[in-house]
mmCIF file of C-alpha atoms and ligand atoms in Angstrom:
data_model
loop_
_atom_site.group_PDB
_atom_site.id
_atom_site.type_symbol
_atom_site.label_atom_id
_atom_site.label_comp_id
_atom_site.label_asym_id
_atom_site.label_seq_id
_atom_site.Cartn_x
_atom_site.Cartn_y
_atom_site.Cartn_z
ATOM 1 C CA GLU A 1 170.143 8.878 211.447
ATOM 2 C CA LEU A 2 173.577 7.445 212.199
ATOM 3 C CA LEU A 3 173.806 4.416 214.459
ATOM 4 C CA GLY A 4 176.728 5.466 216.676
ATOM 5 C CA VAL A 5 178.115 2.924 219.145
ATOM 6 C CA VAL A 6 176.184 -0.134 220.289
ATOM 7 C CA ALA A 7 177.876 -1.668 223.358
ATOM 8 C CA LEU A 8 177.233 -5.371 223.990
ATOM 9 C CA ASP A 9 178.644 -6.682 227.261
ATOM 10 C CA GLY A 10 178.237 -9.827 229.316
ATOM 11 C CA PRO A 11 179.895 -13.078 230.343
ATOM 12 C CA SER A 12 180.872 -15.847 227.923
ATOM 13 C CA GLY A 13 178.342 -18.205 226.382
ATOM 14 C CA THR A 14 175.487 -15.717 226.046
ATOM 15 C CA GLY A 15 175.703 -15.846 222.248
ATOM 16 C CA LYS A 16 177.202 -12.357 222.309
ATOM 17 C CA SER A 17 179.737 -12.797 219.491
ATOM 18 C CA THR A 18 177.336 -14.322 217.007
ATOM 19 C CA VAL A 19 174.560 -11.820 217.657
ATOM 20 C CA ALA A 20 176.978 -8.865 217.676
ATOM 21 C CA ARG A 21 178.377 -9.842 214.290
ATOM 22 C CA ARG A 22 174.907 -10.429 212.810
ATOM 23 C CA LEU A 23 173.572 -7.190 214.238
ATOM 24 C CA ALA A 24 176.483 -5.236 212.738
ATOM 25 C CA GLY A 25 175.943 -6.968 209.395
ATOM 26 C CA SER A 26 172.251 -6.194 209.259
ATOM 27 C CA LEU A 27 172.792 -2.556 210.298
ATOM 28 C CA GLY A 28 175.642 -1.968 207.847
ATOM 29 C CA ALA A 29 177.876 -1.145 210.806
ATOM 30 C CA ALA A 30 181.437 -2.115 211.707
ATOM 31 C CA TYR A 31 182.046 -4.821 214.320
ATOM 32 C CA LEU A 32 184.679 -4.921 217.062
ATOM 33 C CA ASP A 33 185.340 -8.087 219.052
ATOM 34 C CA THR A 34 187.416 -6.812 221.984
ATOM 35 C CA GLY A 35 187.709 -10.340 223.407
ATOM 36 C CA ALA A 36 189.700 -11.278 220.289
ATOM 37 C CA MET A 37 192.198 -8.516 221.159
ATOM 38 C CA TYR A 38 192.700 -9.845 224.717
ATOM 39 C CA ARG A 39 193.002 -13.347 223.263
ATOM 40 C CA ALA A 40 195.613 -12.195 220.711
ATOM 41 C CA ALA A 41 197.580 -10.462 223.477
ATOM 42 C CA THR A 42 197.429 -13.698 225.477
ATOM 43 C CA LEU A 43 198.713 -15.729 222.539
ATOM 44 C CA ALA A 44 201.688 -13.367 222.260
ATOM 45 C CA VAL A 45 202.387 -13.916 225.984
ATOM 46 C CA LEU A 46 202.218 -17.706 225.637
ATOM 47 C CA ARG A 47 204.472 -17.652 222.557
ATOM 48 C CA ALA A 48 207.025 -15.577 224.466
ATOM 49 C CA GLN A 49 206.875 -18.231 227.203
ATOM 50 C CA VAL A 50 206.055 -15.618 229.783
ATOM 51 C CA ASP A 51 204.034 -16.467 232.923
ATOM 52 C CA PRO A 52 200.504 -15.000 232.352
ATOM 53 C CA THR A 53 200.392 -13.879 236.001
ATOM 54 C CA ASP A 54 203.709 -11.938 235.798
ATOM 55 C CA ALA A 55 202.227 -8.462 235.199
ATOM 56 C CA ALA A 56 205.503 -6.697 234.347
ATOM 57 C CA ALA A 57 206.645 -9.321 231.841
ATOM 58 C CA VAL A 58 203.136 -9.543 230.329
ATOM 59 C CA THR A 59 203.014 -5.748 229.891
ATOM 60 C CA GLU A 60 206.332 -5.771 228.040
ATOM 61 C CA VAL A 61 205.331 -8.556 225.631
ATOM 62 C CA VAL A 62 201.939 -7.015 224.866
ATOM 63 C CA GLN A 63 203.504 -3.586 224.253
ATOM 64 C CA ARG A 64 205.716 -5.109 221.557
ATOM 65 C CA ALA A 65 203.018 -7.277 219.944
ATOM 66 C CA ARG A 66 201.324 -5.887 216.850
ATOM 67 C CA ILE A 67 197.683 -6.930 217.182
ATOM 68 C CA GLY A 68 195.503 -6.429 214.133
ATOM 69 C CA LEU A 69 191.851 -7.163 213.518
ATOM 70 C CA SER A 70 189.285 -6.610 210.852
ATOM 71 C CA THR A 71 186.117 -4.679 211.736
ATOM 72 C CA ASP A 72 184.188 -6.142 208.794
ATOM 73 C CA PRO A 73 181.363 -8.254 210.294
ATOM 74 C CA GLY A 74 181.628 -10.623 207.320
ATOM 75 C CA ALA A 75 185.382 -11.246 207.597
ATOM 76 C CA GLN A 76 186.729 -11.894 211.044
ATOM 77 C CA ALA A 77 190.515 -12.048 210.972
ATOM 78 C CA THR A 78 192.800 -11.441 213.918
ATOM 79 C CA THR A 79 196.549 -11.169 213.418
ATOM 80 C CA VAL A 80 199.591 -11.030 215.663
ATOM 81 C CA ASP A 81 202.727 -9.590 214.061
ATOM 82 C CA GLY A 82 201.119 -9.993 210.652
ATOM 83 C CA ALA A 83 200.193 -13.706 210.949
ATOM 84 C CA ASP A 84 196.567 -14.906 211.079
ATOM 85 C CA VAL A 85 195.801 -16.311 214.545
ATOM 86 C CA SER A 86 191.977 -16.431 214.266
ATOM 87 C CA ALA A 87 191.779 -20.173 214.980
ATOM 88 C CA GLU A 88 194.566 -20.373 217.551
ATOM 89 C CA ILE A 89 193.094 -17.700 219.838
ATOM 90 C CA ARG A 90 189.981 -19.888 220.343
ATOM 91 C CA GLY A 91 192.052 -22.811 221.669
ATOM 92 C CA GLN A 92 192.098 -24.120 225.215
ATOM 93 C CA GLU A 93 195.563 -22.749 226.067
ATOM 94 C CA VAL A 94 194.562 -19.171 225.289
ATOM 95 C CA THR A 95 191.152 -19.542 226.981
ATOM 96 C CA THR A 96 192.846 -20.708 230.179
ATOM 97 C CA ALA A 97 195.393 -17.862 230.263
ATOM 98 C CA VAL A 98 193.278 -14.946 229.008
ATOM 99 C CA SER A 99 191.733 -13.814 232.317
ATOM 100 C CA PRO A 100 195.007 -13.123 234.175
ATOM 101 C CA VAL A 101 196.464 -11.365 231.106
ATOM 102 C CA SER A 102 193.387 -9.157 230.733
ATOM 103 C CA ALA A 103 193.475 -8.278 234.443
ATOM 104 C CA VAL A 104 196.816 -6.435 233.993
ATOM 105 C CA PRO A 105 196.004 -2.679 234.134
ATOM 106 C CA GLN A 106 198.702 -1.699 231.577
ATOM 107 C CA VAL A 107 197.386 -4.275 229.121
ATOM 108 C CA ARG A 108 193.869 -2.897 229.527
ATOM 109 C CA ALA A 109 195.080 0.707 229.093
ATOM 110 C CA GLN A 110 196.879 -0.203 225.872
ATOM 111 C CA LEU A 111 193.999 -2.192 224.378
ATOM 112 C CA VAL A 112 191.296 0.289 225.452
ATOM 113 C CA ALA A 113 193.231 3.101 223.706
ATOM 114 C CA GLU A 114 193.423 0.977 220.554
ATOM 115 C CA GLN A 115 189.700 0.115 220.811
ATOM 116 C CA ARG A 116 188.789 3.807 221.068
ATOM 117 C CA ARG A 117 190.912 4.547 217.999
ATOM 118 C CA ILE A 118 189.099 1.819 216.024
ATOM 119 C CA ILE A 119 185.692 3.108 217.210
ATOM 120 C CA THR A 120 186.487 6.700 216.174
ATOM 121 C CA GLU A 121 187.603 5.537 212.748
ATOM 122 C CA ALA A 122 184.430 3.464 212.256
ATOM 123 C CA LEU A 123 182.214 6.390 213.296
ATOM 124 C CA ASP A 124 184.047 8.595 210.777
ATOM 125 C CA THR A 125 183.726 6.102 207.935
ATOM 126 C CA VAL A 126 180.519 4.020 208.260
ATOM 127 C CA GLY A 127 178.810 5.932 211.101
ATOM 128 C CA GLY A 128 178.208 2.982 213.380
ATOM 129 C CA ILE A 129 179.905 0.132 215.191
ATOM 130 C CA VAL A 130 178.769 -2.766 217.352
ATOM 131 C CA VAL A 131 181.381 -3.341 220.073
ATOM 132 C CA GLU A 132 181.313 -6.463 222.190
ATOM 133 C CA GLY A 133 183.207 -7.269 225.384
ATOM 134 C CA ARG A 134 183.068 -6.972 229.169
ATOM 135 C CA ASP A 135 183.700 -3.263 229.856
ATOM 136 C CA ILE A 136 182.417 -1.488 226.739
ATOM 137 C CA GLY A 137 179.465 0.276 228.400
ATOM 138 C CA THR A 138 181.372 1.043 231.600
ATOM 139 C CA THR A 139 184.836 2.014 230.298
ATOM 140 C CA VAL A 140 185.555 1.852 226.572
ATOM 141 C CA ALA A 141 182.486 3.731 225.297
ATOM 142 C CA PRO A 142 180.558 5.193 228.266
ATOM 143 C CA ASP A 143 178.693 7.501 225.844
ATOM 144 C CA ALA A 144 177.402 4.654 223.653
ATOM 145 C CA ALA A 145 173.985 5.263 222.056
ATOM 146 C CA LEU A 146 172.773 1.862 223.247
ATOM 147 C CA LYS A 147 174.187 -0.423 225.938
ATOM 148 C CA VAL A 148 172.994 -3.991 226.271
ATOM 149 C CA TYR A 149 174.113 -6.439 228.944
ATOM 150 C CA LEU A 150 173.484 -10.033 227.867
ATOM 151 C CA THR A 151 173.031 -12.685 230.548
ATOM 152 C CA ALA A 152 172.011 -16.362 230.629
ATOM 153 C CA SER A 153 172.103 -19.035 233.310
ATOM 154 C CA ALA A 154 175.560 -20.596 233.796
ATOM 155 C CA GLU A 155 174.135 -23.948 232.649
ATOM 156 C CA ALA A 156 172.764 -22.488 229.407
ATOM 157 C CA ARG A 157 176.077 -20.747 228.746
ATOM 158 C CA ALA A 158 178.104 -23.891 229.371
ATOM 159 C CA GLN A 159 175.777 -25.853 227.084
ATOM 160 C CA ARG A 160 176.288 -23.356 224.236
ATOM 161 C CA ARG A 161 180.043 -23.306 224.722
ATOM 162 C CA SER A 162 180.432 -27.067 224.867
ATOM 163 C CA ARG A 163 178.308 -27.455 221.713
ATOM 164 C CA GLN A 164 180.381 -24.761 219.986
ATOM 165 C CA ASP A 165 183.765 -26.188 221.017
ATOM 166 C CA SER A 166 182.640 -29.881 221.225
ATOM 167 C CA THR A 167 183.940 -30.223 224.773
ATOM 168 C CA ASP A 168 182.637 -31.985 227.870
ATOM 169 C CA LEU A 169 179.714 -30.176 229.553
ATOM 170 C CA SER A 170 180.793 -30.348 233.203
ATOM 171 C CA ALA A 171 184.361 -29.261 232.361
ATOM 172 C CA THR A 172 182.964 -26.377 230.302
ATOM 173 C CA LEU A 173 180.636 -25.327 233.133
ATOM 174 C CA ALA A 174 183.592 -25.253 235.527
ATOM 175 C CA SER A 175 185.717 -23.267 233.044
ATOM 176 C CA VAL A 176 182.907 -20.755 232.328
ATOM 177 C CA GLN A 177 182.335 -20.215 236.061
ATOM 178 C CA ARG A 178 186.065 -19.837 236.772
ATOM 179 C CA ARG A 179 186.460 -17.228 234.012
ATOM 180 C CA ASP A 180 183.332 -15.306 235.146
ATOM 181 C CA ALA A 181 184.583 -15.216 238.739
ATOM 182 C CA TYR A 182 187.994 -13.967 237.630
ATOM 183 C CA ASP A 183 186.585 -11.353 235.227
ATOM 184 C CA SER A 184 184.033 -10.096 237.784
ATOM 185 C CA SER A 185 186.466 -9.749 240.671
ATOM 186 C CA ARG A 186 189.456 -8.048 239.010
ATOM 187 C CA ALA A 187 190.265 -4.508 240.188
ATOM 188 C CA THR A 188 190.453 -2.810 236.763
ATOM 189 C CA SER A 189 187.122 -2.584 234.875
ATOM 190 C CA PRO A 190 185.508 -5.767 236.203
ATOM 191 C CA LEU A 191 182.667 -7.430 234.323
ATOM 192 C CA ARG A 192 179.438 -5.685 235.339
ATOM 193 C CA PRO A 193 176.514 -3.937 233.650
ATOM 194 C CA ALA A 194 176.712 -0.170 233.151
ATOM 195 C CA GLU A 195 174.066 1.709 235.139
ATOM 196 C CA ASP A 196 172.274 2.696 231.946
ATOM 197 C CA ALA A 197 172.521 -0.718 230.259
ATOM 198 C CA VAL A 198 169.446 -2.708 229.254
ATOM 199 C CA GLU A 199 169.737 -6.278 230.548
ATOM 200 C CA LEU A 200 168.651 -9.062 228.226
ATOM 201 C CA ASP A 201 168.404 -12.614 229.562
ATOM 202 C CA THR A 202 169.011 -15.024 226.672
ATOM 203 C CA THR A 203 168.478 -18.285 228.605
ATOM 204 C CA GLU A 204 165.185 -19.020 226.849
ATOM 205 C CA LEU A 205 165.930 -17.278 223.536
ATOM 206 C CA ASP A 206 167.495 -18.628 220.358
ATOM 207 C CA LEU A 207 169.784 -16.490 218.169
ATOM 208 C CA ALA A 208 166.904 -15.177 216.069
ATOM 209 C CA GLY A 209 165.061 -14.191 219.245
ATOM 210 C CA VAL A 210 168.044 -12.289 220.633
ATOM 211 C CA GLN A 211 168.585 -10.622 217.269
ATOM 212 C CA ALA A 212 164.933 -9.485 217.139
ATOM 213 C CA GLU A 213 165.151 -8.008 220.664
ATOM 214 C CA LEU A 214 168.343 -6.118 219.785
ATOM 215 C CA LEU A 215 166.948 -4.735 216.532
ATOM 216 C CA ALA A 216 163.890 -3.502 218.455
ATOM 217 C CA MET A 217 166.154 -1.766 221.003
ATOM 218 C CA VAL A 218 168.158 -0.128 218.206
ATOM 219 C CA SER A 219 165.032 1.279 216.580
ATOM 220 C CA GLU A 220 163.618 2.465 219.933
ATOM 221 C CA ARG A 221 166.748 4.265 221.140
ATOM 222 C CA ASP A 222 166.365 8.014 221.518
HETATM 223 O O1 LIG B 1 184.646 -12.678 224.783
HETATM 224 P P1 LIG B 1 185.758 -13.643 224.953
HETATM 225 O O2 LIG B 1 185.344 -14.920 225.628
HETATM 226 O O3 LIG B 1 186.503 -13.917 223.679
HETATM 227 O O4 LIG B 1 186.793 -12.907 225.943
HETATM 228 C C1 LIG B 1 187.914 -13.582 226.413
HETATM 229 C C2 LIG B 1 188.404 -12.943 227.697
HETATM 230 O O5 LIG B 1 188.949 -11.649 227.428
HETATM 231 C C3 LIG B 1 187.380 -12.724 228.798
HETATM 232 O O6 LIG B 1 187.190 -13.870 229.609
HETATM 233 C C4 LIG B 1 188.010 -11.587 229.592
HETATM 234 O O7 LIG B 1 188.983 -12.088 230.495
HETATM 235 C C5 LIG B 1 188.740 -10.782 228.515
HETATM 236 N N1 LIG B 1 188.017 -9.594 228.078
HETATM 237 C C6 LIG B 1 188.087 -8.464 228.856
HETATM 238 N N2 LIG B 1 187.507 -7.303 228.436
HETATM 239 C C7 LIG B 1 186.838 -7.252 227.267
HETATM 240 C C8 LIG B 1 186.724 -8.410 226.449
HETATM 241 C C9 LIG B 1 187.312 -9.579 226.897
HETATM 242 O O8 LIG B 1 188.678 -8.489 229.919
HETATM 243 N N3 LIG B 1 186.297 -6.096 226.866
#
């Protein structure tokens, strides 16, 4: 039986990216990191020296940017206008500016259309794709075969992020909470679980534990 779409949503620091990539790898599915697309769009905005809160200017820059990304779970490469930006999109400058850029409705419309194109192609070729983000179950793929909403306490999420990025814990907690508040309160596809999503709290789980829960959900889906 073909896998179809697995939608993984939730705030940052839940271990979403790592588990999504591993899950795709172990299922032989494609992997789509939609956050990387919003980050790449944000990098293009910063490079153009456009104010991330100027919706019209942001829309124009993002329309012109050629954002590319690999859907191979073993080879994560994101490009902007042909150049590899995989490391740069994880930097502090992009992380600070990404929420206002991704709140622009025209940016979301453009990237959601591109995400749907990538999903269709993956379903046609390998039959399955794990898609991770904030609005996959609600907007990008409302018909997904399985929707999981990952949560964890803000403290646990900040701890994981600061370990991952080797940054100060209290600053990371503040940054995680600021981004969550922004992402949850925007008008266009805010961060929230789909009605038919299964919620999984990862506060007390390690990566292997989350992975085991997800694999069980995949095999139990109808
Ligand atoms: O997942 P990641 O932390 O890389 O996402 C970066 C940002 O991109 C999020 O804070 C959010 O503002 C935006 N995003 C979004 N919709 C998605 C994925 C990410 O708005 N589907």
